[in-house]
């Protein structure tokens, strides 16, 4: 019987609130990671060099939107590209009305994301939040870009539909 490589699939403890700088840097065997709702910050380069990472699992999109990512390589999506909520691959996302902010790099490189609906409750969106989401169309309830959204929130210039009204 062949033994499993260390850290191939990692589920972090629900009591973890912070992932330190370079915590998983160059973990080349890491293919999937589960980030608990308790995590509020991920340090710089935490997932740098995790070239084989393919899946990020979460259970709460509200908690995910509130994570402070230290930089581009702090978000495991930079390599994984696939976000799962409750074990379902996210392709169409409706941000809950309880979300008021989407932090920097929140959905960077999430290539399977094809649509996201952003409610009026979102007063701020950080830099590169949807960078390199190549198949994405963004639907915003706001009539135009709110002042709290940084200039490069949509740095890849994905299509945006302003004044979107969701079907009730």
Short mmCIF file of C-alpha atoms in Angstrom, two decimals:
data_model
loop_
_atom_site.label_atom_id
_atom_site.label_comp_id
_atom_site.label_asym_id
_atom_site.label_seq_id
_atom_site.Cartn_x
_atom_site.Cartn_y
_atom_site.Cartn_z
CA UNK A 1 0.00 0.00 0.00
CA UNK A 2 1.33 3.40 -1.00
CA UNK A 3 1.38 6.03 1.73
CA UNK A 4 -0.21 9.42 1.25
CA UNK A 5 2.16 12.33 0.78
CA UNK A 6 2.21 14.84 3.65
CA UNK A 7 -0.29 17.71 3.38
CA UNK A 8 -1.92 16.46 0.21
CA UNK A 9 -5.29 17.50 1.55
CA UNK A 10 -5.43 19.75 4.59
CA UNK A 11 -8.39 20.78 6.72
CA UNK A 12 -7.46 23.53 9.13
CA UNK A 13 -8.73 23.50 12.71
CA UNK A 14 -11.88 25.54 13.33
CA UNK A 15 -10.11 27.52 16.06
CA UNK A 16 -7.50 29.00 13.72
CA UNK A 17 -8.05 32.72 13.16
CA UNK A 18 -4.84 33.62 11.33
CA UNK A 19 -2.61 31.89 8.81
CA UNK A 20 0.89 33.29 9.18
CA UNK A 21 3.18 34.65 6.50
CA UNK A 22 4.73 31.87 4.37
CA UNK A 23 2.80 29.23 6.37
CA UNK A 24 2.40 26.85 3.42
CA UNK A 25 4.95 28.33 1.02
CA UNK A 26 6.40 25.71 -1.30
CA UNK A 27 4.18 22.89 0.02
CA UNK A 28 4.39 21.20 -3.36
CA UNK A 29 2.29 18.19 -2.30
CA UNK A 30 -0.65 20.30 -1.16
CA UNK A 31 -3.58 19.77 -3.55
CA UNK A 32 -6.55 20.98 -1.49
CA UNK A 33 -7.16 23.03 1.61
CA UNK A 34 -10.20 23.71 3.78
CA UNK A 35 -10.25 27.18 5.30
CA UNK A 36 -12.55 27.44 8.34
CA UNK A 37 -14.93 30.37 8.92
CA UNK A 38 -12.81 31.43 11.89
CA UNK A 39 -9.91 32.62 9.69
CA UNK A 40 -9.86 36.41 9.45
CA UNK A 41 -6.39 37.03 8.02
CA UNK A 42 -3.83 35.25 5.86
CA UNK A 43 -0.26 36.57 5.85
CA UNK A 44 1.89 37.46 2.86
CA UNK A 45 3.10 34.61 0.67
CA UNK A 46 1.18 32.06 2.75
CA UNK A 47 0.59 29.86 -0.31
CA UNK A 48 3.50 30.96 -2.47
CA UNK A 49 4.82 28.14 -4.65
CA UNK A 50 1.90 25.77 -3.99
CA UNK A 51 1.87 24.84 -7.67
CA UNK A 52 -0.22 21.66 -7.24
CA UNK A 53 -3.02 23.26 -5.26
CA UNK A 54 -6.30 22.71 -7.15
CA UNK A 55 -9.12 23.17 -4.63
CA UNK A 56 -10.08 25.56 -1.83
CA UNK A 57 -12.98 24.53 0.41
CA UNK A 58 -15.01 26.91 2.57
CA UNK A 59 -18.45 26.79 4.15
CA UNK A 60 -19.31 30.47 4.55
CA UNK A 61 -19.01 33.04 1.78
CA UNK A 62 -19.58 35.90 4.24
CA UNK A 63 -16.52 34.85 6.24
CA UNK A 64 -14.50 34.40 3.02
CA UNK A 65 -15.30 37.94 1.82
CA UNK A 66 -14.01 39.30 5.15
CA UNK A 67 -10.58 37.63 5.12
CA UNK A 68 -7.71 40.11 4.99
CA UNK A 69 -5.24 38.67 2.51
CA UNK A 70 -1.68 40.00 2.93
CA UNK A 71 -0.97 39.93 -0.78
CA UNK A 72 -1.64 38.10 -4.03
CA UNK A 73 -0.02 34.84 -2.84
CA UNK A 74 -1.92 34.87 0.44
CA UNK A 75 -5.03 33.61 -1.29
CA UNK A 76 -4.84 29.90 -2.13
CA UNK A 77 -7.07 30.61 -5.15
CA UNK A 78 -4.02 32.15 -6.79
CA UNK A 79 -2.97 28.60 -7.62
CA UNK A 80 -6.07 26.50 -6.93
CA UNK A 81 -8.47 28.47 -9.15
CA UNK A 82 -11.40 26.36 -7.86
CA UNK A 83 -13.49 27.51 -4.90
CA UNK A 84 -15.95 25.12 -3.26
CA UNK A 85 -18.67 26.18 -0.85
CA UNK A 86 -20.04 23.23 1.13
CA UNK A 87 -18.32 20.90 -1.34
CA UNK A 88 -19.98 22.47 -4.40
CA UNK A 89 -17.83 24.12 -7.06
CA UNK A 90 -18.69 27.82 -7.24
CA UNK A 91 -19.58 28.92 -10.75
CA UNK A 92 -22.45 31.33 -10.04
CA UNK A 93 -22.25 33.33 -6.84
CA UNK A 94 -24.78 35.60 -5.20
CA UNK A 95 -23.12 37.63 -2.48
CA UNK A 96 -25.45 37.72 0.56
CA UNK A 97 -26.96 41.07 1.55
CA UNK A 98 -25.21 40.76 4.93
CA UNK A 99 -21.85 41.35 3.21
CA UNK A 100 -20.70 44.98 3.38
CA UNK A 101 -17.13 44.52 2.14
CA UNK A 102 -15.20 42.24 -0.20
CA UNK A 103 -11.52 42.39 0.71
CA UNK A 104 -8.47 42.61 -1.56
CA UNK A 105 -7.78 39.51 -3.67
CA UNK A 106 -10.94 37.72 -2.44
CA UNK A 107 -11.68 35.87 -5.71
CA UNK A 108 -8.39 36.28 -7.57
CA UNK A 109 -7.92 33.68 -10.32
CA UNK A 110 -11.22 31.93 -9.53
CA UNK A 111 -11.49 30.71 -13.12
CA UNK A 112 -14.70 28.68 -12.80
CA UNK A 113 -16.62 31.71 -11.55
CA UNK A 114 -18.90 32.78 -14.42
CA UNK A 115 -21.23 35.20 -12.64
CA UNK A 116 -21.36 37.12 -9.40
CA UNK A 117 -24.23 39.24 -8.10
CA UNK A 118 -23.12 42.05 -5.80
CA UNK A 119 -25.90 43.58 -3.67
CA UNK A 120 -26.21 47.25 -2.70
CA UNK A 121 -25.03 46.33 0.81
CA UNK A 122 -21.44 45.99 -0.45
CA UNK A 123 -19.99 49.42 0.33
CA UNK A 124 -16.37 48.51 -0.37
CA UNK A 125 -14.45 46.18 -2.65
CA UNK A 126 -10.70 45.87 -2.37
CA UNK A 127 -8.03 45.76 -5.03
CA UNK A 128 -7.81 42.87 -7.48
CA UNK A 129 -10.85 41.25 -5.87
CA UNK A 130 -11.87 39.66 -9.18
CA UNK A 131 -8.53 39.73 -10.98
CA UNK A 132 -8.01 37.05 -13.66
CA UNK A 133 -11.52 35.62 -13.32
CA UNK A 134 -11.49 35.24 -17.08
CA UNK A 135 -15.01 33.85 -17.54
CA UNK A 136 -16.75 36.25 -15.17
CA UNK A 137 -19.64 38.65 -15.68
CA UNK A 138 -20.38 40.89 -12.68
CA UNK A 139 -23.95 41.93 -11.87
CA UNK A 140 -24.23 44.91 -9.50
CA UNK A 141 -27.41 46.20 -7.90
CA UNK A 142 -25.74 49.62 -7.66
CA UNK A 143 -26.44 51.95 -10.58
CA UNK A 144 -22.75 52.89 -10.79
CA UNK A 145 -19.51 52.15 -8.98
CA UNK A 146 -19.80 53.12 -5.29
CA UNK A 147 -17.09 55.43 -3.97
CA UNK A 148 -15.85 52.76 -1.52
CA UNK A 149 -14.84 50.40 -4.31
CA UNK A 150 -11.14 50.87 -5.10
CA UNK A 151 -10.18 51.75 -8.67
CA UNK A 152 -8.76 48.28 -9.47
CA UNK A 153 -11.47 46.11 -7.93
CA UNK A 154 -12.14 44.82 -11.48
CA UNK A 155 -8.58 45.07 -12.81
CA UNK A 156 -9.20 42.45 -15.51
CA UNK A 157 -12.00 44.63 -16.87
CA UNK A 158 -14.64 41.92 -16.73
CA UNK A 159 -18.10 42.88 -18.01
CA UNK A 160 -20.21 44.68 -15.40
CA UNK A 161 -24.00 45.03 -15.51
CA UNK A 162 -24.96 48.05 -13.37
CA UNK A 163 -28.45 48.41 -11.91
CA UNK A 164 -29.05 44.67 -11.93
CA UNK A 165 -32.35 43.59 -10.42
CA UNK A 166 -32.39 40.01 -9.18
CA UNK A 167 -35.50 37.98 -9.75
CA UNK A 168 -37.37 37.67 -6.49
#
